[in-house]
Short mmCIF file of C-alpha atoms in Angstrom, two decimals:
data_model
loop_
_atom_site.label_atom_id
_atom_site.label_comp_id
_atom_site.label_asym_id
_atom_site.label_seq_id
_atom_site.Cartn_x
_atom_site.Cartn_y
_atom_site.Cartn_z
CA UNK X 1 7.49 -9.14 -28.68
CA UNK X 2 8.33 -8.21 -25.13
CA UNK X 3 5.58 -7.39 -23.15
CA UNK X 4 5.70 -4.27 -20.82
CA UNK X 5 5.36 -5.37 -17.09
CA UNK X 6 4.25 -2.39 -15.46
CA UNK X 7 6.23 -2.26 -11.65
CA UNK X 8 3.73 -0.08 -8.52
CA UNK X 9 5.61 0.29 -5.22
CA UNK X 10 3.90 0.66 -2.16
CA UNK X 11 6.65 0.90 0.49
CA UNK X 12 5.65 4.14 1.46
CA UNK X 13 2.06 2.96 2.06
CA UNK X 14 1.90 -0.68 2.72
CA UNK X 15 4.95 -0.92 4.09
CA UNK X 16 4.13 1.61 6.80
CA UNK X 17 2.07 -1.01 8.04
CA UNK X 18 4.94 -2.86 9.37
CA UNK X 19 5.39 -3.09 13.04
CA UNK X 20 8.19 -0.48 14.14
CA UNK X 21 8.35 1.40 10.72
CA UNK X 22 7.46 4.79 11.00
CA UNK X 23 8.56 6.80 8.04
CA UNK X 24 9.08 10.17 8.80
CA UNK X 25 8.16 12.93 5.79
CA UNK X 26 12.02 13.11 4.82
CA UNK X 27 12.42 9.32 4.72
CA UNK X 28 9.00 9.49 2.46
CA UNK X 29 10.75 11.99 0.17
CA UNK X 30 14.11 10.02 0.16
CA UNK X 31 12.62 6.26 -0.79
CA UNK X 32 10.97 8.09 -3.11
CA UNK X 33 13.50 9.19 -4.95
CA UNK X 34 15.59 5.68 -4.51
CA UNK X 35 12.40 4.09 -6.22
CA UNK X 36 12.27 7.03 -8.81
CA UNK X 37 15.83 6.49 -10.39
CA UNK X 38 15.16 2.94 -10.00
CA UNK X 39 12.85 2.75 -12.58
CA UNK X 40 9.22 1.82 -10.51
CA UNK X 41 6.49 3.03 -12.86
CA UNK X 42 4.28 3.87 -9.85
CA UNK X 43 5.61 5.28 -6.35
CA UNK X 44 2.24 4.83 -4.11
CA UNK X 45 3.09 7.80 -1.39
CA UNK X 46 0.12 7.13 1.17
CA UNK X 47 -3.28 8.15 1.94
CA UNK X 48 -3.76 12.32 1.54
CA UNK X 49 -6.56 13.38 4.12
CA UNK X 50 -5.72 10.12 6.59
CA UNK X 51 -3.64 11.80 8.39
CA UNK X 52 -1.08 14.87 8.80
CA UNK X 53 2.00 13.38 7.40
CA UNK X 54 0.20 12.07 4.05
CA UNK X 55 -1.72 14.87 3.30
CA UNK X 56 1.18 16.98 3.55
CA UNK X 57 3.39 15.00 1.07
CA UNK X 58 1.07 15.14 -1.25
CA UNK X 59 1.16 18.99 -1.13
CA UNK X 60 3.47 18.70 -4.58
CA UNK X 61 4.95 15.89 -6.51
CA UNK X 62 7.63 13.78 -5.03
CA UNK X 63 8.78 11.82 -8.46
CA UNK X 64 10.08 12.97 -11.40
CA UNK X 65 9.54 9.89 -13.87
CA UNK X 66 7.39 7.79 -12.25
CA UNK X 67 3.61 8.39 -11.80
CA UNK X 68 3.45 9.63 -8.30
CA UNK X 69 0.33 7.47 -6.55
CA UNK X 70 -2.63 8.39 -4.43
CA UNK X 71 -4.25 5.76 -2.14
CA UNK X 72 -7.59 6.09 -0.80
CA UNK X 73 -11.68 4.37 -0.38
CA UNK X 74 -14.03 4.57 -2.69
CA UNK X 75 -16.32 6.52 -2.25
CA UNK X 76 -18.87 6.19 1.04
CA UNK X 77 -22.30 4.88 0.74
CA UNK X 78 -25.34 7.48 0.94
CA UNK X 79 -22.96 9.91 -0.72
CA UNK X 80 -21.93 11.14 -4.13
CA UNK X 81 -18.63 10.96 -4.85
CA UNK X 82 -18.73 15.16 -5.07
CA UNK X 83 -19.57 14.94 -2.00
CA UNK X 84 -17.34 12.61 -0.18
CA UNK X 85 -14.70 14.39 2.06
CA UNK X 86 -12.34 11.93 1.48
CA UNK X 87 -12.73 11.39 -2.69
CA UNK X 88 -12.22 15.60 -2.04
CA UNK X 89 -8.40 14.84 -0.46
CA UNK X 90 -7.66 12.24 -3.21
CA UNK X 91 -8.93 14.90 -6.08
CA UNK X 92 -6.86 17.94 -4.09
CA UNK X 93 -3.54 15.80 -3.82
CA UNK X 94 -0.65 16.26 -6.08
CA UNK X 95 -0.64 13.22 -7.56
CA UNK X 96 -0.40 11.61 -11.44
CA UNK X 97 -2.74 8.84 -10.12
CA UNK X 98 -5.41 7.56 -7.88
CA UNK X 99 -5.62 3.88 -6.26
CA UNK X 100 -9.22 3.06 -4.89
CA UNK X 101 -9.66 0.17 -2.81
CA UNK X 102 -12.69 -1.71 -2.94
CA UNK X 103 -14.04 -4.83 -1.58
CA UNK X 104 -14.43 -7.43 -3.75
CA UNK X 105 -15.66 -9.93 -0.98
CA UNK X 106 -19.38 -10.04 -0.67
CA UNK X 107 -18.78 -11.36 3.11
CA UNK X 108 -16.89 -8.12 3.80
CA UNK X 109 -19.75 -6.05 1.83
CA UNK X 110 -22.05 -7.67 4.05
CA UNK X 111 -20.13 -7.14 7.74
CA UNK X 112 -17.62 -4.70 7.55
CA UNK X 113 -19.39 -2.09 5.12
CA UNK X 114 -22.69 -3.17 6.06
CA UNK X 115 -24.35 -2.15 2.44
CA UNK X 116 -26.12 -3.98 -0.34
CA UNK X 117 -23.72 -6.00 -3.03
CA UNK X 118 -25.04 -3.08 -5.72
CA UNK X 119 -24.18 0.21 -3.93
CA UNK X 120 -20.47 -1.09 -3.03
CA UNK X 121 -20.27 -1.77 -7.58
CA UNK X 122 -21.73 1.54 -7.40
CA UNK X 123 -18.64 3.52 -5.26
CA UNK X 124 -16.55 1.42 -7.54
CA UNK X 125 -17.67 2.82 -10.86
CA UNK X 126 -18.72 6.32 -9.28
CA UNK X 127 -14.81 6.61 -7.58
CA UNK X 128 -13.33 6.00 -10.70
CA UNK X 129 -15.20 8.20 -12.51
CA UNK X 130 -14.49 11.36 -10.44
CA UNK X 131 -11.12 10.67 -10.92
CA UNK X 132 -10.51 10.27 -14.48
CA UNK X 133 -12.78 13.84 -15.10
CA UNK X 134 -10.21 15.21 -12.85
CA UNK X 135 -7.33 13.89 -15.68
CA UNK X 136 -6.11 11.39 -12.82
CA UNK X 137 -5.32 8.04 -14.10
CA UNK X 138 -7.20 5.24 -11.81
CA UNK X 139 -7.09 2.03 -10.87
CA UNK X 140 -8.71 -0.13 -8.46
CA UNK X 141 -7.68 -2.01 -5.59
CA UNK X 142 -9.74 -5.18 -5.06
CA UNK X 143 -9.28 -5.84 -1.73
CA UNK X 144 -10.01 -9.68 -0.70
CA UNK X 145 -10.18 -10.50 -4.34
CA UNK X 146 -8.88 -14.22 -4.03
CA UNK X 147 -11.01 -14.95 -1.30
CA UNK X 148 -13.59 -13.56 -2.74
CA UNK X 149 -13.77 -14.92 -5.49
CA UNK X 150 -13.17 -18.37 -4.11
CA UNK X 151 -16.45 -17.79 -1.91
CA UNK X 152 -17.99 -16.35 -5.00
CA UNK X 153 -17.21 -15.89 -7.96
CA UNK X 154 -19.80 -13.91 -9.72
CA UNK X 155 -19.68 -10.96 -7.68
CA UNK X 156 -15.49 -10.90 -7.65
CA UNK X 157 -15.90 -10.71 -11.20
CA UNK X 158 -19.24 -8.12 -10.80
CA UNK X 159 -16.51 -5.90 -8.96
CA UNK X 160 -13.81 -6.20 -11.64
CA UNK X 161 -15.94 -5.36 -14.14
CA UNK X 162 -17.20 -2.50 -12.31
CA UNK X 163 -13.55 -1.15 -12.27
CA UNK X 164 -12.89 -1.67 -15.75
CA UNK X 165 -16.16 -0.81 -17.97
CA UNK X 166 -15.86 2.50 -15.62
CA UNK X 167 -12.17 3.48 -17.01
CA UNK X 168 -9.88 2.31 -15.08
CA UNK X 169 -6.46 2.04 -16.09
CA UNK X 170 -5.49 -0.79 -13.64
CA UNK X 171 -7.67 -3.71 -12.22
CA UNK X 172 -5.68 -5.05 -9.30
CA UNK X 173 -6.37 -8.20 -7.57
CA UNK X 174 -5.19 -8.07 -4.04
CA UNK X 175 -4.58 -11.61 -2.01
CA UNK X 176 -4.99 -9.73 1.27
CA UNK X 177 -4.73 -11.72 3.71
CA UNK X 178 -1.86 -13.70 1.68
CA UNK X 179 -3.47 -17.48 2.37
CA UNK X 180 -3.59 -17.91 -1.36
CA UNK X 181 -1.44 -20.60 -3.62
CA UNK X 182 0.58 -19.97 -6.84
CA UNK X 183 -1.58 -22.38 -8.49
CA UNK X 184 -4.73 -21.15 -7.51
CA UNK X 185 -3.62 -17.63 -8.54
CA UNK X 186 -2.94 -18.39 -12.12
CA UNK X 187 -5.94 -20.01 -12.37
CA UNK X 188 -7.90 -16.93 -11.33
CA UNK X 189 -5.98 -14.78 -13.27
CA UNK X 190 -6.71 -16.59 -16.42
CA UNK X 191 -10.33 -16.28 -15.53
CA UNK X 192 -10.38 -12.47 -14.72
CA UNK X 193 -8.84 -11.82 -17.72
CA UNK X 194 -11.80 -13.42 -19.72
CA UNK X 195 -13.56 -9.85 -17.92
CA UNK X 196 -10.70 -7.63 -17.66
CA UNK X 197 -7.69 -7.41 -20.08
CA UNK X 198 -4.27 -8.91 -19.14
CA UNK X 199 -2.92 -5.33 -20.16
CA UNK X 200 -5.39 -3.72 -17.31
CA UNK X 201 -4.69 -6.48 -14.81
CA UNK X 202 -2.84 -6.14 -11.79
CA UNK X 203 -1.41 -8.59 -8.51
CA UNK X 204 -0.96 -7.30 -5.10
CA UNK X 205 0.33 -10.19 -2.67
CA UNK X 206 1.31 -10.61 0.54
CA UNK X 207 3.30 -13.20 2.14
CA UNK X 208 1.22 -15.01 4.84
CA UNK X 209 2.44 -18.37 3.12
CA UNK X 210 5.74 -17.40 1.74
CA UNK X 211 4.79 -17.45 -1.49
CA UNK X 212 3.93 -13.38 -2.34
CA UNK X 213 6.65 -13.44 -4.91
CA UNK X 214 5.64 -16.58 -6.53
CA UNK X 215 2.02 -15.47 -6.60
CA UNK X 216 3.31 -12.48 -8.49
CA UNK X 217 5.16 -14.27 -10.45
CA UNK X 218 2.68 -16.89 -11.56
CA UNK X 219 -0.33 -13.38 -12.00
CA UNK X 220 2.34 -12.02 -14.54
CA UNK X 221 2.52 -15.32 -16.36
CA UNK X 222 -1.20 -15.82 -16.64
CA UNK X 223 -1.88 -12.68 -18.04
CA UNK X 224 -1.45 -9.49 -15.41
CA UNK X 225 0.64 -6.56 -16.28
CA UNK X 226 1.30 -4.64 -13.21
CA UNK X 227 3.01 -6.14 -10.13
CA UNK X 228 2.94 -4.48 -6.38
CA UNK X 229 5.33 -4.87 -4.48
CA UNK X 230 7.58 -3.57 -1.80
CA UNK X 231 11.38 -2.43 -0.95
CA UNK X 232 12.62 -5.29 0.90
CA UNK X 233 9.03 -7.25 1.40
CA UNK X 234 8.11 -4.75 4.06
CA UNK X 235 4.31 -4.90 4.76
CA UNK X 236 2.07 -5.40 7.97
CA UNK X 237 1.83 -9.25 9.43
CA UNK X 238 4.56 -11.13 7.23
CA UNK X 239 5.21 -8.38 4.54
CA UNK X 240 3.98 -7.70 1.00
CA UNK X 241 6.05 -9.32 -2.22
CA UNK X 242 9.26 -8.05 -2.44
CA UNK X 243 9.55 -5.75 -5.08
CA UNK X 244 13.40 -6.43 -5.23
CA UNK X 245 13.57 -9.66 -5.36
CA UNK X 246 10.60 -9.42 -7.98
CA UNK X 247 12.66 -7.19 -10.22
CA UNK X 248 16.07 -9.26 -10.35
CA UNK X 249 13.69 -12.11 -11.23
CA UNK X 250 11.65 -10.08 -14.17
CA UNK X 251 15.32 -9.16 -15.06
CA UNK X 252 17.92 -11.98 -15.19
CA UNK X 253 15.66 -15.06 -15.35
CA UNK X 254 15.12 -16.16 -19.18
CA UNK X 255 11.78 -17.48 -19.14
CA UNK X 256 10.94 -13.66 -17.42
CA UNK X 257 13.45 -11.44 -19.11
CA UNK X 258 12.61 -13.18 -22.79
CA UNK X 259 8.69 -12.61 -22.53
CA UNK X 260 8.80 -9.05 -20.31
CA UNK X 261 10.22 -5.81 -19.91
CA UNK X 262 10.61 -3.74 -17.06
CA UNK X 263 11.40 0.23 -16.56
CA UNK X 264 14.17 -0.69 -14.62
CA UNK X 265 17.61 -0.46 -17.07
CA UNK X 266 20.81 -2.59 -16.83
CA UNK X 267 22.71 0.10 -15.04
CA UNK X 268 20.09 1.05 -12.74
CA UNK X 269 19.56 -2.83 -11.85
CA UNK X 270 23.64 -2.99 -10.98
CA UNK X 271 21.79 -0.63 -8.03
CA UNK X 272 19.37 -2.75 -6.53
CA UNK X 273 21.82 -3.80 -3.77
CA UNK X 274 22.47 -0.15 -2.61
CA UNK X 275 18.95 0.71 -2.61
CA UNK X 276 18.03 -2.45 -0.68
CA UNK X 277 20.65 -1.43 2.17
CA UNK X 278 19.98 2.41 2.27
CA UNK X 279 16.04 1.91 2.81
CA UNK X 280 17.43 -0.52 5.83
CA UNK X 281 19.82 2.20 7.42
CA UNK X 282 16.89 4.46 6.79
CA UNK X 283 15.07 2.21 9.03
CA UNK X 284 18.11 1.77 11.39
CA UNK X 285 17.33 -1.92 10.57
CA UNK X 286 19.86 -4.78 9.90
CA UNK X 287 19.92 -5.85 6.25
CA UNK X 288 18.46 -9.24 6.35
CA UNK X 289 22.02 -10.86 4.64
CA UNK X 290 19.93 -13.91 3.15
CA UNK X 291 18.05 -11.75 0.98
CA UNK X 292 17.86 -13.48 -2.51
CA UNK X 293 20.36 -11.01 -5.02
CA UNK X 294 20.94 -8.60 -2.64
CA UNK X 295 21.98 -9.96 1.08
CA UNK X 296 25.37 -9.77 1.77
CA UNK X 297 25.36 -14.11 2.02
CA UNK X 298 23.39 -14.69 -1.39
CA UNK X 299 26.72 -14.81 -3.39
CA UNK X 300 28.58 -16.51 -0.28
CA UNK X 301 30.18 -20.00 -0.17
CA UNK X 302 31.15 -21.66 2.76
CA UNK X 303 32.26 -25.44 1.97
CA UNK X 304 35.72 -25.92 0.97
CA UNK X 305 34.82 -28.47 -2.26
CA UNK X 306 31.95 -25.43 -2.80
CA UNK X 307 34.74 -22.60 -2.93
CA UNK X 308 37.11 -24.59 -4.46
CA UNK X 309 34.07 -25.04 -7.67
CA UNK X 310 33.19 -21.40 -7.59
CA UNK X 311 37.44 -20.18 -7.73
CA UNK X 312 37.34 -22.17 -11.07
CA UNK X 313 33.84 -20.79 -12.23
CA UNK X 314 31.48 -18.82 -10.53
CA UNK X 315 28.86 -20.62 -12.15
CA UNK X 316 28.93 -23.83 -10.58
CA UNK X 317 27.74 -22.66 -7.36
CA UNK X 318 25.51 -19.15 -8.57
CA UNK X 319 22.24 -18.47 -10.39
CA UNK X 320 23.11 -15.09 -11.34
CA UNK X 321 26.49 -12.59 -11.49
CA UNK X 322 26.55 -10.93 -8.29
CA UNK X 323 27.52 -7.77 -10.46
CA UNK X 324 24.84 -7.72 -12.30
CA UNK X 325 22.58 -6.78 -9.86
CA UNK X 326 25.34 -4.97 -7.43
CA UNK X 327 26.36 -7.19 -5.17
CA UNK X 328 29.74 -9.35 -4.32
CA UNK X 329 30.99 -12.30 -4.55
CA UNK X 330 32.23 -13.58 -1.04
CA UNK X 331 34.14 -17.03 -0.56
CA UNK X 332 34.07 -17.38 3.67
CA UNK X 333 37.09 -18.20 5.70
CA UNK X 334 35.54 -20.96 8.32
CA UNK X 335 36.71 -24.53 10.05
CA UNK X 336 34.73 -26.24 7.31
CA UNK X 337 37.23 -24.43 4.85
CA UNK X 338 40.31 -24.80 3.40
CA UNK X 339 42.87 -22.64 0.98
CA UNK X 340 41.04 -22.23 -1.99
CA UNK X 341 38.13 -20.70 0.96
CA UNK X 342 41.41 -18.99 2.31
CA UNK X 343 43.38 -17.74 -0.74
CA UNK X 344 39.91 -16.62 -2.34
CA UNK X 345 39.32 -14.40 0.89
CA UNK X 346 42.84 -12.79 1.34
CA UNK X 347 42.51 -12.11 -2.51
CA UNK X 348 39.47 -9.99 -1.96
CA UNK X 349 40.92 -8.07 0.71
CA UNK X 350 43.86 -7.28 -1.29
CA UNK X 351 46.58 -9.84 -0.05
CA UNK X 352 47.46 -12.00 -3.47
CA UNK X 353 49.59 -14.76 -1.96
CA UNK X 354 50.13 -18.00 -3.96
CA UNK X 355 48.51 -21.56 -3.34
CA UNK X 356 52.62 -22.97 -2.28
CA UNK X 357 53.00 -19.63 0.13
CA UNK X 358 53.51 -21.58 3.73
CA UNK X 359 52.06 -18.79 5.70
CA UNK X 360 48.50 -20.27 4.12
CA UNK X 361 48.94 -23.14 6.25
CA UNK X 362 49.99 -21.79 9.32
CA UNK X 363 46.72 -18.93 8.49
CA UNK X 364 44.86 -22.15 8.26
CA UNK X 365 45.68 -23.73 11.63
CA UNK X 366 45.10 -20.46 13.67
CA UNK X 367 42.22 -19.99 11.66
CA UNK X 368 40.85 -23.12 12.58
CA UNK X 369 42.17 -23.10 16.36
CA UNK X 370 40.52 -19.88 16.84
CA UNK X 371 36.64 -20.88 15.51
CA UNK X 372 37.49 -23.81 18.01
CA UNK X 373 37.25 -22.09 20.64
CA UNK X 374 34.25 -20.28 19.65
CA UNK X 375 35.51 -17.12 16.86
CA UNK X 376 33.48 -16.79 13.73
CA UNK X 377 34.91 -14.56 11.03
CA UNK X 378 32.26 -14.96 8.45
CA UNK X 379 30.72 -11.64 9.47
CA UNK X 380 33.80 -10.45 10.99
CA UNK X 381 35.62 -8.93 7.74
CA UNK X 382 37.92 -6.65 10.43
CA UNK X 383 38.90 -9.20 12.59
CA UNK X 384 39.60 -11.65 9.73
CA UNK X 385 41.97 -9.31 8.16
CA UNK X 386 43.66 -8.33 11.88
CA UNK X 387 44.18 -12.13 11.94
CA UNK X 388 45.94 -12.69 8.43
CA UNK X 389 48.18 -9.33 9.46
CA UNK X 390 49.27 -10.82 12.37
CA UNK X 391 50.39 -14.31 10.85
CA UNK X 392 52.52 -12.22 8.34
CA UNK X 393 53.98 -10.08 11.23
CA UNK X 394 52.22 -6.82 9.84
CA UNK X 395 50.39 -5.92 12.83
CA UNK X 396 52.38 -3.48 14.90
CA UNK X 397 51.41 -3.12 18.63
CA UNK X 398 50.16 0.58 18.18
CA UNK X 399 49.34 0.24 22.56
CA UNK X 400 49.06 -2.14 25.38
CA UNK X 401 46.25 -1.73 27.93
CA UNK X 402 47.54 -2.74 31.22
CA UNK X 403 43.79 -3.11 32.81
CA UNK X 404 40.46 -1.82 32.96
CA UNK X 405 37.83 -1.54 34.93
CA UNK X 406 34.03 -1.19 34.81
CA UNK X 407 31.30 -0.51 37.61
CA UNK X 408 28.08 -0.76 37.00
CA UNK X 409 25.51 1.11 39.47
CA UNK X 410 22.06 1.38 39.93
CA UNK X 411 20.99 4.61 41.68
CA UNK X 412 17.82 7.68 41.74
CA UNK X 413 19.07 10.11 39.68
CA UNK X 414 18.24 13.80 40.68
CA UNK X 415 14.75 14.00 38.96
CA UNK X 416 13.82 10.68 41.51
CA UNK X 417 14.08 8.11 38.73
CA UNK X 418 15.64 4.99 38.75
CA UNK X 419 18.84 4.62 36.84
CA UNK X 420 21.51 2.85 35.52
CA UNK X 421 25.02 4.22 35.03
CA UNK X 422 28.28 2.55 33.88
CA UNK X 423 31.56 3.40 34.74
CA UNK X 424 34.54 2.68 32.78
CA UNK X 425 38.44 2.74 33.82
CA UNK X 426 40.89 2.39 31.22
CA UNK X 427 44.65 2.23 31.83
CA UNK X 428 46.81 2.37 28.16
CA UNK X 429 50.29 2.42 26.94
CA UNK X 430 51.01 4.27 24.17
CA UNK X 431 54.98 3.89 23.16
CA UNK X 432 56.85 5.05 26.78
CA UNK X 433 53.41 7.35 27.65
CA UNK X 434 50.96 5.88 30.06
CA UNK X 435 47.58 7.17 29.63
CA UNK X 436 44.23 6.42 31.72
CA UNK X 437 41.04 7.80 30.88
CA UNK X 438 37.66 7.32 32.61
CA UNK X 439 34.06 7.90 30.86
CA UNK X 440 30.16 6.74 31.75
CA UNK X 441 28.06 5.38 29.04
CA UNK X 442 24.88 3.94 29.06
CA UNK X 443 25.62 0.40 29.78
CA UNK X 444 29.12 -1.28 30.51
CA UNK X 445 30.67 -1.84 26.69
CA UNK X 446 29.48 1.57 25.87
CA UNK X 447 31.42 3.08 28.75
CA UNK X 448 34.72 0.80 27.94
CA UNK X 449 34.80 2.02 23.90
CA UNK X 450 34.37 5.72 25.29
CA UNK X 451 36.79 5.32 27.45
CA UNK X 452 39.43 3.45 25.36
CA UNK X 453 39.08 6.09 22.50
CA UNK X 454 38.95 8.91 24.66
CA UNK X 455 43.11 9.61 25.05
CA UNK X 456 45.31 7.61 22.57
CA UNK X 457 47.74 9.83 22.35
CA UNK X 458 49.10 10.01 18.91
CA UNK X 459 46.30 7.94 17.67
CA UNK X 460 43.48 9.85 18.43
CA UNK X 461 43.55 11.41 15.01
CA UNK X 462 42.74 8.71 13.05
CA UNK X 463 40.29 7.19 15.46
CA UNK X 464 38.14 10.30 15.78
CA UNK X 465 35.91 9.18 13.29
CA UNK X 466 35.31 5.89 14.62
CA UNK X 467 31.24 4.67 15.50
CA UNK X 468 30.00 1.82 17.24
CA UNK X 469 26.66 0.95 15.73
CA UNK X 470 25.90 -2.60 16.10
CA UNK X 471 25.98 -5.15 18.39
CA UNK X 472 25.66 -8.48 19.01
CA UNK X 473 26.16 -11.40 21.77
CA UNK X 474 25.83 -15.09 21.06
CA UNK X 475 26.56 -18.08 23.09
CA UNK X 476 28.88 -20.63 22.36
CA UNK X 477 28.13 -24.51 23.55
CA UNK X 478 26.95 -24.48 26.37
CA UNK X 479 24.83 -22.29 29.29
CA UNK X 480 25.62 -19.63 31.57
CA UNK X 481 29.42 -21.01 32.16
CA UNK X 482 29.92 -21.02 28.34
CA UNK X 483 31.85 -18.93 25.93
CA UNK X 484 30.86 -15.58 24.91
CA UNK X 485 31.00 -14.45 21.06
CA UNK X 486 30.68 -10.54 20.69
CA UNK X 487 30.06 -9.22 17.04
CA UNK X 488 30.59 -5.45 17.39
CA UNK X 489 30.02 -3.48 14.16
CA UNK X 490 31.42 0.17 13.69
CA UNK X 491 31.27 3.26 10.91
CA UNK X 492 34.57 4.64 9.99
CA UNK X 493 35.18 8.39 9.15
CA UNK X 494 34.36 7.85 5.63
CA UNK X 495 30.98 6.19 6.18
CA UNK X 496 33.06 2.00 5.73
CA UNK X 497 31.53 -0.38 7.55
CA UNK X 498 33.43 -3.23 9.03
CA UNK X 499 32.68 -5.84 12.00
CA UNK X 500 35.15 -7.61 14.80
CA UNK X 501 34.80 -10.31 17.11
CA UNK X 502 35.86 -11.24 20.46
CA UNK X 503 35.37 -14.36 22.26
CA UNK X 504 36.01 -14.94 26.06
CA UNK X 505 33.30 -16.23 28.99
CA UNK X 506 32.72 -12.98 30.18
CA UNK X 507 31.17 -10.54 28.17
CA UNK X 508 32.59 -7.62 29.04
CA UNK X 509 36.06 -9.03 27.96
CA UNK X 510 34.59 -10.50 24.92
CA UNK X 511 33.60 -7.22 23.95
CA UNK X 512 36.82 -5.30 24.82
CA UNK X 513 39.01 -7.59 22.95
CA UNK X 514 36.63 -6.34 19.84
CA UNK X 515 37.02 -2.94 20.69
CA UNK X 516 40.27 -3.22 20.72
CA UNK X 517 40.42 -4.90 17.17
CA UNK X 518 38.48 -1.84 16.20
CA UNK X 519 41.27 0.61 17.00
CA UNK X 520 43.84 -2.17 15.53
CA UNK X 521 42.33 -2.25 11.94
CA UNK X 522 41.05 1.63 11.47
CA UNK X 523 44.93 2.39 12.73
CA UNK X 524 46.44 -0.69 10.43
CA UNK X 525 44.27 0.84 7.73
CA UNK X 526 45.37 4.47 7.99
CA UNK X 527 48.88 3.23 7.66
CA UNK X 528 49.80 4.33 11.26
CA UNK X 529 53.29 3.55 12.95
CA UNK X 530 54.02 1.80 16.20
#
């Protein structure tokens, strides 16, 4: 028999505490839709009554299948639940469930709330009763539970017992400061399950010592049947337990998959990577390449002997199949790789060269020569494709850049504000036609990009949808006189992304090389001819 694990997502509430993250109403609605489709059981939308955005969010239910959950505090001391405006806002929200946060550490009750311990217990009981009376599923997040238990186990247990006996569907044990270790979590959850049945216990872990996922799994093995987390580990300070990692582990690791079930179907699991990246895209963040299961490097192999083994049998260096979580296998090409890496990457790009093809040796030689100069093709797929095609003699000379210049001027504008303006001029030859374009930009690279793509004659239409979306600079071996490596990420008119690389002692020249590679790649993929 498998036990049901209930997935509770708090991205829209606890994840909103992430430094630099500010959700709009549209953002929250979109994320709720992703979570609903993924198979999460509870989507915590926020704190109605605490701010206008969350109040507006709860004017209607935002999920179809998942239980839409409102978050708020238990009633204030000195008021009844019926006369507490915070409780009223929760009860008026269009939510299936209400999650109350309550202090479970007697130190916080005395210092933060400045009330008697019994008053806190009464607030838990009355708040839960009020939610149930209005037909809502009630749960209680026992804040600072693990620290509270270690300081005063009797009082922490009393808080959990008060919530359960009042009728709370879930009593959630929170490692609010994120400093508890897995062995401690396992022991404490085991003890709590003697007071509150495991079928009513949840875990809410923070990642301040890097143990949030491990702590969540330890709690599940000790009896907890609800696990809380956030997409991509968003959350204040070091973040919350990463629900994406938890979903992958619960679904794919036999230790858990054979004992527990979640609401995430195999089909939904195959969308885990796209969902994870869609959230980062919505937040305008670069996805973590090294994230478990969903990172771009999660199934990437670089060393030659590893690549050779992966080509024979992927199980040699993969703990799960990447396709099951919607990810891809990649065998990277680099100066550490050999022909196995190169052939695997060529195959991924749709280029099938036999192992005895003499062009492989030439490609490998050029690749290693370029990387010795500072080029890196692991993260520059488009430039690698061009390098290969150039060795094969299959990249036409679409255009020649005869010269370019960039001027950066700091000046006062008409409003009396000090601004910096960049101006670029690019002279290109397309066939027998010479074209000169000038443009301004918010920086020298932007100005060059605009000027270069302003007029390329007959090639203008294929590059019309090309958009620069990210720009990274790295120094290669040395100080201010060292080579500079520039990685530029683009999005084309179809929404596909690709990256190019440029290297030069001059950062502008390196950037310009990456820009021209992007145009060549776009034209080549579009089937343009010289």
